[in-house]
XYZ file of C-alpha atoms in Angstrom:
764
model
C 14.179 -36.367 44.797
C 16.891 -37.141 42.312
C 17.864 -36.445 38.760
C 19.290 -39.922 38.186
C 18.119 -42.095 35.313
C 14.680 -43.426 36.226
C 13.695 -47.065 36.634
C 10.634 -46.517 34.507
C 7.687 -48.932 34.342
C 7.398 -51.603 31.696
C 5.214 -49.514 29.385
C 7.571 -46.533 29.203
C 9.605 -45.906 26.012
C 12.929 -46.523 27.804
C 11.777 -49.767 29.401
C 10.287 -50.980 26.128
C 13.536 -50.220 24.287
C 15.572 -52.125 26.911
C 13.252 -55.146 26.723
C 13.415 -55.143 22.927
C 17.224 -55.038 22.955
C 17.377 -58.061 25.278
C 14.795 -59.864 23.151
C 16.746 -59.299 19.953
C 19.982 -60.470 21.607
C 18.224 -63.635 22.800
C 16.708 -64.420 19.424
C 19.945 -63.631 17.625
C 21.752 -66.063 19.906
C 19.102 -68.699 19.305
C 19.506 -68.365 15.557
C 23.284 -68.541 15.855
C 22.999 -71.783 17.799
C 20.710 -73.275 15.173
C 22.962 -72.190 12.334
C 25.871 -73.935 14.035
C 23.955 -77.170 13.452
C 23.909 -76.590 9.726
C 27.375 -76.198 8.220
C 28.905 -79.549 8.715
C 27.810 -83.120 9.018
C 31.191 -84.807 9.251
C 31.667 -88.145 7.430
C 33.873 -90.718 9.213
C 36.451 -92.632 7.079
C 37.704 -96.033 8.349
C 41.239 -97.053 7.245
C 42.392 -100.633 6.504
C 43.884 -100.772 10.001
C 40.533 -99.951 11.487
C 41.463 -96.359 12.506
C 38.579 -93.900 12.278
C 39.524 -90.584 10.639
C 37.182 -87.605 10.132
C 36.813 -86.433 6.559
C 36.345 -82.843 5.384
C 33.021 -81.312 6.500
C 30.145 -81.424 4.073
C 27.760 -78.411 3.837
C 24.216 -79.073 5.046
C 21.671 -79.961 2.456
C 18.801 -77.646 1.436
C 16.463 -80.027 3.218
C 18.414 -79.598 6.468
C 18.407 -75.780 6.112
C 14.659 -75.843 5.436
C 14.181 -77.959 8.545
C 16.125 -75.428 10.653
C 14.125 -72.550 9.130
C 10.912 -74.290 10.116
C 12.240 -74.821 13.644
C 13.123 -71.125 13.968
C 9.716 -70.004 12.757
C 7.914 -72.462 15.034
C 9.932 -71.304 18.051
C 9.234 -67.652 17.302
C 5.544 -68.288 16.582
C 5.009 -69.620 20.110
C 6.323 -66.372 21.605
C 4.628 -64.061 19.097
C 1.280 -65.756 19.715
C 1.101 -64.283 23.232
C 1.772 -60.788 21.880
C -0.971 -61.108 19.277
C -3.332 -62.376 21.976
C -2.600 -59.241 23.990
C -3.347 -57.093 20.932
C -6.627 -58.929 20.387
C -7.493 -58.453 24.056
C -6.823 -54.731 23.764
C -8.975 -54.590 20.639
C -11.874 -56.290 22.445
C -11.529 -53.954 25.433
C -11.600 -50.928 23.166
C -14.639 -52.325 21.353
C -16.527 -52.432 24.661
C -15.361 -48.915 25.529
C -16.359 -47.743 22.048
C -19.864 -49.079 22.605
C -20.041 -47.345 25.983
C -18.845 -43.952 24.775
C -21.057 -43.953 21.698
C -24.048 -44.929 23.832
C -23.276 -42.033 26.181
C -23.031 -39.664 23.245
C -26.269 -40.947 21.756
C -28.108 -40.330 25.017
C -26.879 -36.731 25.060
C -27.204 -35.916 21.372
C -30.882 -34.953 21.602
C -30.191 -32.535 24.469
C -27.312 -31.016 22.509
C -29.420 -30.741 19.369
C -32.098 -28.831 21.266
C -29.521 -26.216 22.252
C -27.936 -26.075 18.782
C -30.098 -23.280 17.242
C -29.304 -20.854 20.040
C -25.596 -21.747 20.067
C -25.370 -21.414 16.300
C -27.099 -18.023 16.339
C -24.791 -16.767 19.089
C -21.722 -17.964 17.212
C -22.792 -16.253 13.982
C -23.374 -12.999 15.859
C -19.877 -13.288 17.291
C -18.511 -13.943 13.796
C -20.143 -10.845 12.308
C -18.993 -8.669 15.204
C -15.445 -9.968 14.752
C -15.620 -9.302 11.016
C -16.666 -5.719 11.748
C -13.650 -5.319 14.047
C -11.409 -6.696 11.326
C -12.807 -4.189 8.832
C -12.241 -1.303 11.220
C -8.642 -2.332 11.858
C -8.002 -2.830 8.128
C -9.481 0.593 7.381
C -7.119 2.131 9.948
C -4.164 0.393 8.327
C -5.199 1.555 4.862
C -5.713 5.156 6.019
C -2.283 5.209 7.676
C -0.670 3.874 4.510
C -2.401 6.402 2.271
C -1.436 9.324 4.539
C 2.149 8.128 4.677
C 2.393 7.732 0.896
C 0.957 11.199 0.275
C 3.495 12.730 2.661
C 6.282 10.852 0.951
C 5.171 11.936 -2.524
C 5.150 15.553 -1.360
C 8.811 15.340 -0.347
C 11.512 16.600 -2.736
C 13.133 14.120 -5.075
C 16.688 13.850 -3.740
C 17.482 10.819 -1.605
C 18.468 12.976 1.343
C 15.270 14.993 1.138
C 13.160 11.841 0.655
C 14.703 10.416 3.807
C 13.870 13.481 5.882
C 10.443 12.176 6.902
C 11.594 8.663 7.849
C 10.705 9.164 11.517
C 7.118 9.988 10.600
C 7.042 7.050 8.178
C 8.379 4.658 10.827
C 5.654 5.749 13.257
C 3.012 5.322 10.551
C 4.283 1.845 9.680
C 4.178 0.857 13.334
C 0.536 1.934 13.425
C -0.098 -0.088 10.259
C 1.514 -3.162 11.786
C -0.538 -2.868 14.976
C -3.748 -2.446 12.991
C -2.913 -5.454 10.825
C -2.325 -7.550 13.922
C -5.708 -6.549 15.336
C -7.327 -7.344 12.009
C -5.789 -10.813 11.926
C -6.856 -11.541 15.513
C -10.405 -10.483 14.682
C -10.394 -12.642 11.553
C -9.237 -15.628 13.598
C -12.090 -15.037 16.054
C -14.550 -14.827 13.159
C -13.278 -18.069 11.642
C -13.499 -19.861 14.993
C -17.080 -18.655 15.481
C -17.996 -19.814 11.975
C -16.667 -23.286 12.764
C -18.705 -23.368 15.987
C -21.866 -22.349 14.137
C -21.362 -24.984 11.450
C -20.767 -27.672 14.073
C -24.034 -26.854 15.801
C -25.875 -26.857 12.476
C -24.824 -30.479 11.970
C -27.050 -31.521 14.890
C -30.161 -31.032 12.769
C -31.348 -32.211 9.410
C -32.891 -30.231 6.594
C -30.268 -27.473 6.697
C -28.585 -28.209 3.381
C -29.307 -24.778 1.914
C -28.217 -23.027 5.104
C -25.067 -25.134 5.265
C -24.278 -24.224 1.678
C -24.705 -20.526 2.484
C -22.543 -20.877 5.590
C -19.898 -22.739 3.615
C -19.797 -19.889 1.109
C -19.471 -17.404 3.979
C -16.631 -19.441 5.471
C -14.873 -19.581 2.095
C -15.260 -15.817 1.734
C -13.722 -15.344 5.172
C -10.870 -17.681 4.258
C -10.241 -15.566 1.154
C -10.248 -12.418 3.296
C -7.798 -14.081 5.662
C -5.498 -14.922 2.750
C -5.581 -11.337 1.446
C -4.757 -10.003 4.896
C -1.896 -12.487 5.182
C -0.517 -11.101 1.905
C -0.679 -7.592 3.321
C 1.101 -8.683 6.497
C 3.790 -10.420 4.444
C 4.268 -7.289 2.327
C 4.518 -5.261 5.523
C 7.384 -7.508 6.615
C 9.079 -7.073 3.239
C 8.595 -3.330 3.474
C 10.270 -3.260 6.859
C 13.221 -5.125 5.377
C 13.381 -2.689 2.453
C 13.145 0.181 4.913
C 16.166 -1.090 6.810
C 18.018 -1.484 3.532
C 17.056 2.058 2.503
C 18.297 3.340 5.848
C 21.647 1.640 5.260
C 21.949 3.100 1.771
C 21.095 6.551 3.127
C 23.773 6.181 5.769
C 26.264 5.034 3.118
C 25.320 8.047 0.999
C 25.938 10.408 3.892
C 29.335 8.820 4.500
C 30.205 9.099 0.798
C 29.162 12.765 0.731
C 31.225 13.465 3.809
C 34.216 11.695 2.275
C 33.953 13.788 -0.923
C 33.665 17.062 1.009
C 36.633 16.131 3.168
C 38.597 15.032 0.087
C 37.892 18.276 -1.724
C 39.069 20.238 1.301
C 42.257 18.185 1.491
C 42.922 18.707 -2.233
C 42.321 22.430 -1.857
C 44.680 22.616 1.127
C 47.340 20.593 -0.661
C 46.911 22.727 -3.815
C 47.361 25.857 -1.763
C 50.462 24.411 -0.097
C 51.889 23.382 -3.478
C 51.274 26.866 -4.877
C 53.125 28.392 -1.912
C 56.055 26.035 -2.389
C 56.187 26.833 -6.096
C 56.305 30.571 -5.337
C 59.042 30.070 -2.746
C 61.044 27.935 -5.212
C 60.652 30.554 -7.950
C 61.880 33.313 -5.655
C 64.802 31.167 -4.496
C 65.814 30.426 -8.085
C 65.808 34.177 -8.832
C 68.059 34.725 -5.853
C 70.447 32.035 -7.090
C 70.519 33.617 -10.536
C 71.219 37.088 -9.123
C 73.932 35.967 -6.679
C 77.076 38.167 -6.838
C 79.554 35.358 -6.524
C 79.795 31.630 -6.775
C 79.939 31.121 -3.031
C 76.685 32.957 -2.446
C 75.062 31.107 -5.355
C 76.113 27.730 -3.935
C 74.731 28.647 -0.545
C 71.427 29.734 -2.028
C 71.333 26.592 -4.165
C 71.717 24.433 -1.076
C 68.587 26.060 0.355
C 66.736 25.544 -2.941
C 67.306 21.765 -3.146
C 65.164 20.827 -0.039
C 62.525 23.225 -1.242
C 62.484 21.503 -4.615
C 62.141 18.087 -2.971
C 59.301 19.322 -0.792
C 57.590 20.679 -3.902
C 57.965 17.326 -5.668
C 56.504 15.529 -2.632
C 53.635 18.002 -2.521
C 52.849 17.315 -6.168
C 52.833 13.539 -5.503
C 50.602 13.966 -2.460
C 48.293 16.183 -4.460
C 48.075 13.569 -7.194
C 47.176 10.853 -4.641
C 44.564 13.079 -3.053
C 43.059 13.848 -6.450
C 42.949 10.142 -7.292
C 41.335 9.375 -3.921
C 38.871 12.219 -4.455
C 37.981 10.786 -7.854
C 37.362 7.378 -6.231
C 35.265 9.006 -3.506
C 33.317 10.903 -6.150
C 32.676 7.654 -8.019
C 31.615 5.999 -4.755
C 29.313 8.945 -4.126
C 27.719 8.500 -7.525
C 27.144 4.819 -6.830
C 25.802 5.606 -3.352
C 23.411 8.191 -4.808
C 22.170 5.661 -7.351
C 21.781 2.973 -4.677
C 19.973 5.341 -2.333
C 17.694 6.516 -5.118
C 16.968 2.932 -6.180
C 16.359 1.851 -2.589
C 14.074 4.817 -1.940
C 12.123 4.001 -5.094
C 11.810 0.347 -4.019
C 10.385 1.520 -0.717
C 7.943 3.784 -2.547
C 6.885 0.944 -4.854
C 6.520 -1.445 -1.914
C 4.405 1.065 -0.028
C 2.191 1.481 -3.035
C 1.862 -2.276 -3.416
C 1.142 -2.653 0.290
C -1.524 0.052 0.157
C -3.183 -1.651 -2.822
C -3.012 -5.073 -1.147
C -4.379 -3.718 2.128
C -7.240 -2.091 0.230
C -7.949 -5.447 -1.468
C -7.894 -7.152 1.937
C -10.406 -4.646 3.277
C -12.653 -5.185 0.269
C -12.430 -8.971 0.719
C -13.325 -8.642 4.403
C -16.317 -6.449 3.582
C -17.462 -9.057 1.083
C -16.988 -11.789 3.703
C -19.138 -9.909 6.208
C -21.871 -9.392 3.616
C -21.769 -13.095 2.796
C -21.945 -14.001 6.491
C -24.889 -11.656 7.065
C -26.822 -13.382 4.283
C -25.872 -16.799 5.622
C -27.046 -15.796 9.084
C -30.522 -15.126 7.720
C -30.545 -18.465 5.892
C -29.447 -20.319 9.030
C -32.102 -18.652 11.189
C -34.794 -19.451 8.610
C -33.643 -23.078 8.313
C -33.530 -23.647 12.074
C -37.080 -22.318 12.391
C -38.429 -25.144 10.240
C -35.897 -27.943 10.835
C -36.339 -30.958 13.092
C -33.568 -32.284 15.355
C -31.836 -35.476 14.311
C -33.202 -38.300 16.449
C -31.673 -41.285 14.675
C -30.087 -43.770 17.072
C -26.358 -44.397 17.034
C -25.248 -47.295 14.880
C -24.364 -50.304 17.063
C -20.664 -51.016 17.389
C -19.577 -54.098 15.497
C -17.822 -56.367 17.971
C -14.832 -58.422 16.905
C -15.255 -62.076 16.118
C -13.289 -64.585 18.166
C -10.017 -65.486 16.470
C -8.103 -68.726 17.064
C -4.345 -68.405 16.859
C -3.547 -72.084 17.363
C -1.410 -73.570 14.658
C -0.841 -70.294 12.827
C 2.614 -69.624 11.402
C 4.827 -66.713 12.347
C 3.861 -64.878 9.138
C 0.144 -65.425 9.724
C 0.432 -64.216 13.319
C 2.292 -61.100 12.211
C -0.344 -60.380 9.535
C -3.053 -60.798 12.213
C -1.160 -58.304 14.434
C -1.065 -55.710 11.638
C -4.826 -56.039 11.055
C -5.524 -55.909 14.801
C -3.429 -52.777 15.227
C -5.415 -51.095 12.481
C -8.684 -52.082 14.172
C -7.379 -50.813 17.537
C -6.505 -47.464 15.964
C -9.935 -47.184 14.330
C -11.702 -47.985 17.601
C -9.507 -45.560 19.516
C -10.281 -42.853 16.990
C -14.008 -43.566 17.332
C -13.760 -43.528 21.146
C -11.827 -40.282 21.234
C -14.243 -38.721 18.740
C -17.226 -39.681 20.926
C -15.446 -38.370 24.016
C -14.596 -35.101 22.265
C -18.180 -34.841 21.000
C -19.513 -35.127 24.550
C -16.931 -32.780 26.040
C -17.292 -30.122 23.350
C -21.014 -30.765 22.836
C -20.678 -31.057 19.075
C -21.875 -33.688 16.563
C -19.840 -36.838 16.178
C -18.729 -36.167 12.551
C -17.414 -32.761 13.630
C -15.632 -34.291 16.621
C -13.846 -36.731 14.333
C -11.979 -33.777 12.823
C -10.289 -33.227 16.188
C -8.882 -36.758 16.320
C -6.172 -37.523 13.799
C -4.494 -40.912 13.603
C -1.606 -41.969 11.382
C -0.302 -45.479 11.978
C 3.307 -46.316 11.104
C 3.846 -48.309 7.937
C 4.462 -51.948 8.833
C 6.702 -54.388 6.967
C 5.198 -57.137 4.865
C 6.409 -60.672 5.589
C 6.501 -63.501 3.091
C 3.622 -65.895 3.601
C 6.085 -68.785 4.020
C 9.271 -67.924 5.885
C 10.306 -71.566 6.152
C 11.207 -71.903 2.467
C 14.894 -70.994 3.001
C 17.246 -73.496 1.387
C 20.592 -71.681 1.625
C 22.505 -70.033 4.449
C 21.951 -66.641 2.785
C 18.194 -67.182 2.616
C 18.194 -68.299 6.243
C 20.048 -65.119 7.276
C 17.512 -63.006 5.355
C 14.692 -64.871 7.123
C 16.292 -64.098 10.483
C 16.589 -60.393 9.607
C 12.910 -60.304 8.606
C 11.898 -62.003 11.865
C 13.970 -59.590 13.958
C 12.402 -56.607 12.191
C 8.919 -58.063 12.693
C 9.619 -58.630 16.399
C 10.683 -55.012 16.773
C 7.515 -53.816 15.050
C 5.388 -56.105 17.232
C 6.810 -54.408 20.313
C 5.972 -51.046 18.723
C 2.400 -52.249 18.090
C 2.006 -53.353 21.708
C 3.361 -50.072 23.057
C 1.045 -48.050 20.845
C -1.972 -50.221 21.697
C -1.290 -49.918 25.437
C -0.958 -46.178 25.112
C -4.225 -45.826 23.210
C -6.132 -47.996 25.683
C -4.678 -46.085 28.632
C -5.542 -42.706 27.147
C -9.056 -43.805 26.164
C -9.783 -45.193 29.641
C -8.257 -42.195 31.402
C -10.498 -39.807 29.498
C -13.526 -42.046 29.914
C -13.095 -42.116 33.703
C -12.791 -38.332 34.041
C -16.508 -38.032 34.764
C -16.194 -40.385 37.721
C -15.970 -44.145 37.626
C -19.307 -45.839 38.027
C -21.330 -42.677 37.524
C -23.793 -42.075 34.722
C -22.904 -39.438 32.196
C -25.279 -36.511 31.743
C -25.120 -33.259 29.893
C -24.949 -31.430 33.218
C -22.023 -33.523 34.420
C -20.203 -32.921 31.141
C -20.919 -29.218 31.430
C -19.458 -29.277 34.938
C -16.349 -31.054 33.692
C -16.069 -28.637 30.782
C -16.371 -25.743 33.231
C -13.565 -27.173 35.345
C -11.366 -27.676 32.295
C -12.146 -24.144 31.143
C -11.215 -22.814 34.586
C -7.982 -24.815 34.493
C -7.185 -23.376 31.056
C -7.790 -19.884 32.431
C -5.381 -20.458 35.324
C -2.879 -22.090 32.979
C -2.788 -19.059 30.669
C 0.101 -16.654 31.179
C -0.827 -13.692 33.370
C 1.338 -10.585 33.155
C 0.294 -9.525 36.669
C 0.710 -12.927 38.279
C 3.560 -15.192 37.233
C 2.735 -18.032 39.664
C -0.507 -20.034 39.842
C -1.514 -23.047 41.961
C -3.346 -25.595 39.762
C -2.799 -28.665 41.928
C -6.209 -28.808 43.669
C -8.164 -28.318 40.445
C -6.043 -30.934 38.658
C -6.868 -33.462 41.395
C -10.558 -32.636 41.083
C -10.526 -33.166 37.313
C -8.268 -36.216 37.418
C -10.242 -37.802 40.232
C -13.608 -37.162 38.631
C -14.844 -34.793 41.352
C -17.699 -32.809 39.827
C -17.968 -29.628 41.861
C -18.528 -27.157 39.078
C -15.703 -25.002 40.396
C -12.323 -24.910 42.030
C -13.699 -25.157 45.562
C -11.179 -23.915 48.086
C -8.585 -23.110 45.449
C -7.195 -19.657 46.136
C -7.282 -17.337 43.180
C -3.795 -15.967 43.728
C -0.270 -17.317 43.978
C 1.867 -17.325 47.112
C 1.873 -14.353 49.474
C 2.873 -10.938 48.184
C 6.538 -10.228 48.276
C 7.620 -13.869 48.105
C 10.149 -14.397 45.328
C 8.857 -11.305 43.612
C 5.429 -12.725 42.747
C 2.515 -10.352 43.296
C -0.813 -11.700 44.446
C -3.060 -12.590 47.362
C -2.405 -14.545 50.533
C -1.291 -18.117 51.038
C -3.151 -20.775 49.052
C -3.916 -24.069 50.711
C -0.999 -23.776 53.137
C 1.638 -23.846 50.370
C 4.666 -21.601 50.421
C 5.770 -19.724 47.348
C 7.834 -21.244 44.527
C 11.498 -21.871 45.369
C 13.874 -19.117 44.385
C 14.593 -19.406 40.677
C 17.951 -18.427 39.168
C 18.058 -15.458 36.855
C 17.342 -16.027 33.183
C 20.373 -17.561 31.486
C 21.898 -18.708 34.798
C 20.398 -22.144 35.503
C 23.656 -23.971 36.085
C 22.612 -24.896 39.616
C 19.841 -27.175 38.308
C 20.372 -30.872 37.590
C 19.055 -33.072 34.759
C 16.571 -35.888 35.260
C 13.091 -37.379 34.875
C 12.592 -39.267 38.142
C 11.323 -37.826 41.427
C 11.955 -39.714 44.666
C 9.746 -39.598 47.712
C 12.593 -38.229 49.848
C 15.771 -36.260 49.535
C 14.439 -32.730 49.615
C 16.322 -29.760 51.002
C 20.005 -30.218 50.306
C 21.541 -29.818 46.878
C 19.997 -28.363 43.751
C 16.640 -26.658 44.026
C 15.519 -27.410 40.465
C 15.640 -30.330 38.060
C 15.445 -29.650 34.335
C 13.904 -32.222 31.992
C 16.790 -33.450 29.873
C 15.212 -36.147 27.678
C 12.548 -35.467 25.046
C 11.015 -36.950 21.935
C 10.500 -34.070 19.478
C 8.549 -33.941 16.201
C 8.113 -31.170 13.645
C 7.985 -28.851 11.874
C 4.235 -28.706 11.220
C 3.242 -25.710 9.040
C 2.066 -22.446 10.586
C 2.029 -19.822 7.780
C 1.679 -16.323 9.224
C 0.787 -18.044 12.542
C -2.636 -19.030 11.126
C -2.335 -22.565 12.573
C -1.269 -21.413 16.021
C -4.389 -23.002 17.550
C -4.989 -25.784 14.998
C -4.806 -29.316 16.414
C -2.157 -31.656 15.012
C -1.935 -35.488 15.394
C 0.291 -35.552 18.535
C -2.498 -33.759 20.413
C -4.767 -36.771 19.802
C -2.300 -39.540 20.629
C 1.464 -39.694 21.032
C 2.804 -42.456 18.804
C 6.595 -42.341 18.845
C 6.761 -44.581 15.751
C 4.397 -42.487 13.662
C 5.423 -40.642 10.503
C 3.178 -37.777 9.375
C 3.082 -36.202 5.916
C 3.618 -32.451 5.813
C 4.320 -29.963 3.108
C 7.479 -30.986 1.207
C 8.074 -34.213 3.103
C 7.303 -36.073 6.318
C 8.034 -35.570 10.018
C 8.881 -38.214 12.634
C 9.782 -38.255 16.309
C 13.441 -37.709 17.169
C 15.047 -38.347 20.549
C 16.959 -35.474 22.176
C 18.975 -35.590 25.376
C 20.212 -32.198 26.493
C 23.009 -31.238 28.865
C 21.305 -27.931 29.632
C 17.812 -26.701 30.381
C 17.190 -24.942 27.059
C 16.196 -27.302 24.232
C 16.194 -26.413 20.547
C 14.105 -28.639 18.248
C 15.744 -30.248 15.204
C 14.836 -29.131 11.678
C 14.235 -25.609 12.964
C 12.187 -23.390 10.630
C 10.307 -20.134 10.879
C 6.512 -20.175 11.215
C 6.343 -23.791 12.359
C 4.897 -25.909 15.184
C 6.851 -28.511 17.173
C 5.806 -31.061 19.803
C 7.972 -32.467 22.595
C 6.978 -35.520 24.656
C 8.501 -37.033 27.792
C 7.554 -39.157 30.785
C 8.271 -38.387 34.442
C 8.263 -41.053 37.157
C 7.165 -40.230 40.707
C 7.590 -42.605 43.628
C 4.596 -40.958 45.259
C 2.023 -38.347 44.300
C 3.377 -34.819 44.677
C 2.232 -31.214 44.258
C 5.280 -29.363 42.941
C 6.147 -26.118 41.212
C 7.255 -26.193 37.605
C 8.895 -23.358 35.681
C 8.459 -22.923 31.929
C 10.034 -20.915 29.146
C 9.634 -20.838 25.377
C 10.496 -18.945 22.220
C 7.768 -18.365 21.014
C 4.197 -19.468 21.973
C 3.864 -22.724 23.936
C 1.375 -25.011 25.696
C 2.000 -27.805 28.191
C -0.240 -30.751 29.089
C 0.434 -33.027 32.072
C -1.606 -36.227 31.935
C -3.836 -34.600 29.278
C -4.570 -31.529 31.433
C -3.529 -28.117 30.152
C -1.256 -26.500 32.761
C 0.458 -23.745 30.754
C -0.264 -21.502 27.768
C 2.174 -18.665 27.192
C 1.442 -15.298 25.667
C 1.185 -15.321 21.885
C 3.572 -12.443 21.297
C 6.968 -13.055 19.734
C 9.455 -13.366 22.587
C 12.839 -14.716 23.584
C 13.360 -17.779 25.757
C 13.811 -17.328 29.480
C 13.534 -20.221 31.947
C 11.365 -18.367 34.472
C 8.657 -17.150 32.112
C 5.978 -18.601 34.353
C 5.369 -20.862 37.367
C 2.578 -23.342 37.949
C 2.054 -25.629 40.928
C 0.815 -28.896 39.449
C -0.216 -32.324 40.663
C 1.925 -35.296 39.681
C 0.334 -38.669 40.326
C 2.213 -41.681 41.654
C 4.014 -43.558 38.905
C 4.157 -42.496 35.290
C 3.234 -38.928 34.316
C 2.959 -38.054 30.624
C 4.024 -34.570 29.540
C 3.390 -33.026 26.120
C 4.662 -29.598 25.105
C 3.662 -27.687 21.987
C 6.069 -24.961 20.872
C 5.681 -22.429 18.078
C 8.509 -20.765 16.216
C 7.365 -17.445 14.803
C 10.632 -16.371 13.232
C 14.365 -16.648 13.884
C 15.232 -19.241 16.552
C 13.074 -21.577 18.650
C 13.706 -23.020 22.129
C 11.906 -24.272 25.230
C 12.519 -25.621 28.727
C 10.672 -27.136 31.662
C 12.017 -27.393 35.212
C 10.596 -29.088 38.323
C 11.140 -27.840 41.871
C 13.344 -30.167 43.934
C 11.701 -29.175 47.206
C 8.312 -30.408 48.326
C 6.278 -27.684 50.033
C 3.619 -28.932 52.383
């Protein structure tokens, strides 16, 4: 195994970029050679003696430049034609696969529709139960807020006295925050159940009135969600104000202490000055009553230092009084600030209590609306008939002749073909999702989002150049078109590969049935369960189940997969005995100390044992931020989860997002354009010389998911947390050749980071 730069296959991003660079160099050189033919057609001049002398060069005529432009376009058209033919071939292949997947869905739709009433009823019951839990949690939050505000109002009015019950208030606010979190989780569960119910309703006709009632219930729940989000946001603001109030209270205490200390110092200095004044007065009397000049001079000598000390004491006293005045002024300002801050906290608590009460009222209204809708849905299902209409036949592409077409026409054909490929891929993925999730096709289409890159428009006639400048512009347009053609091919190959991979998951050559899809769904659900972070078991072996799913083995379970990680006591991972003869994960360095790992993306078939134990993935394509206000979109699907298109640009709030390449010198990666409450995706490709079952180690700040070859292998806990490289371990199966890896990372607040490391030791 090695961390060296991989020799990736021809369809990888790195290989495609290398090929494109060589292609552009070749075509640029070709153009340069042709241009050299243009500038000068030398005219020979014959002298009277018969000597032939060359004259000054004459610039090529517009006709000659046009001829060269036509030659360039003709040369490029021959090469581009093969690329367009490949695109058309991919489009035809996807058309056949589209027909197959839609036929499979159509054969299962009636079975799914028969189960829809029961599934819809179950989902609505779950929704109402979740709404009730949300109400209970919101009521707890409101009660805690009201009790806290009453206690605060009963406190005396001085800032110090108002701050005396801060410990009780902090405990109450913690209870409020916990209750709000439970309310939001319950609301999310209710919303998810509502979506499930609506999806199942779409299997049958004649439910328009019930759908309208359910839509109103869903809108009411969305409104309740929004009100609760406002309360949670106010809670965050209140916590910030509370910290500010604490600081002002501390500043007030310091100012009070400074004034007390200053007053004591002034009093001490005043007392000392008074003593010096009395001593000086007595000494002056002694000087005045001296019997002779000698005695008077001696007494006067003793008086002079005393007088100087008195003068110094007066100066010190003046400075202390000035400092005390400044401290007193600071105290006044601190008292005003503390009073203002305490009042802001009181106002915020009142606003929070009112908002939380409004959220509770909105949730109660949502539950009432859902209860009514549930009755409408049950009544409608009792009299409705399942939809039995056959699937519309897939329109197959007409044969297209590319002979004789110009470069511009071929490029225009490529743009249209790419669009058709994307539409067919979207239809295929929607049908596949519909079968897997057992939902209607229109609902499945919501899970598949496509956004093709904007392509350049070429002039219909690129051979019209008549000047060197126009010829250079034509060359630039051709080079840009060639680059975009390579992007089209890469995207088309990726879509066909992903569509075929998913289509073959049920077993090549086998007929698809609802039972087989249920078995596959059960396996995927089991994999998701093992992938999820487990506080009691950091390491999980997913390799056998991944091979079953990837190989199309329909067993309905994990078979001989052990439920626990490696043996107890190994590397500090609790759990059962050995699983499948595998040893535990290699020793992982402590969090923050991963310097012994090496970077890379290629895994050799040999070379285990010596050297580094772990390889961190150093090269990623990252896109984001996608919006996630108050973490409401933490489970919402975004376009990269449907297909990874490294050229795509997606519109988001206040702009667009596009993929950016990152190569890191350390394991921890931080996404660009980092923002709070946002979702990021990171994509990479790993190359294996042979299939391997290896441990991986993950870490993220905050929530994250990881898919390897479209199989979920990791889902972290949803709590806010810091990054650590050994957050969890999963033994996964890497197939021979290219392995695609997609990571989804959420940033709740503050910073965001993630990492993925692969064990450098095979364990057999």
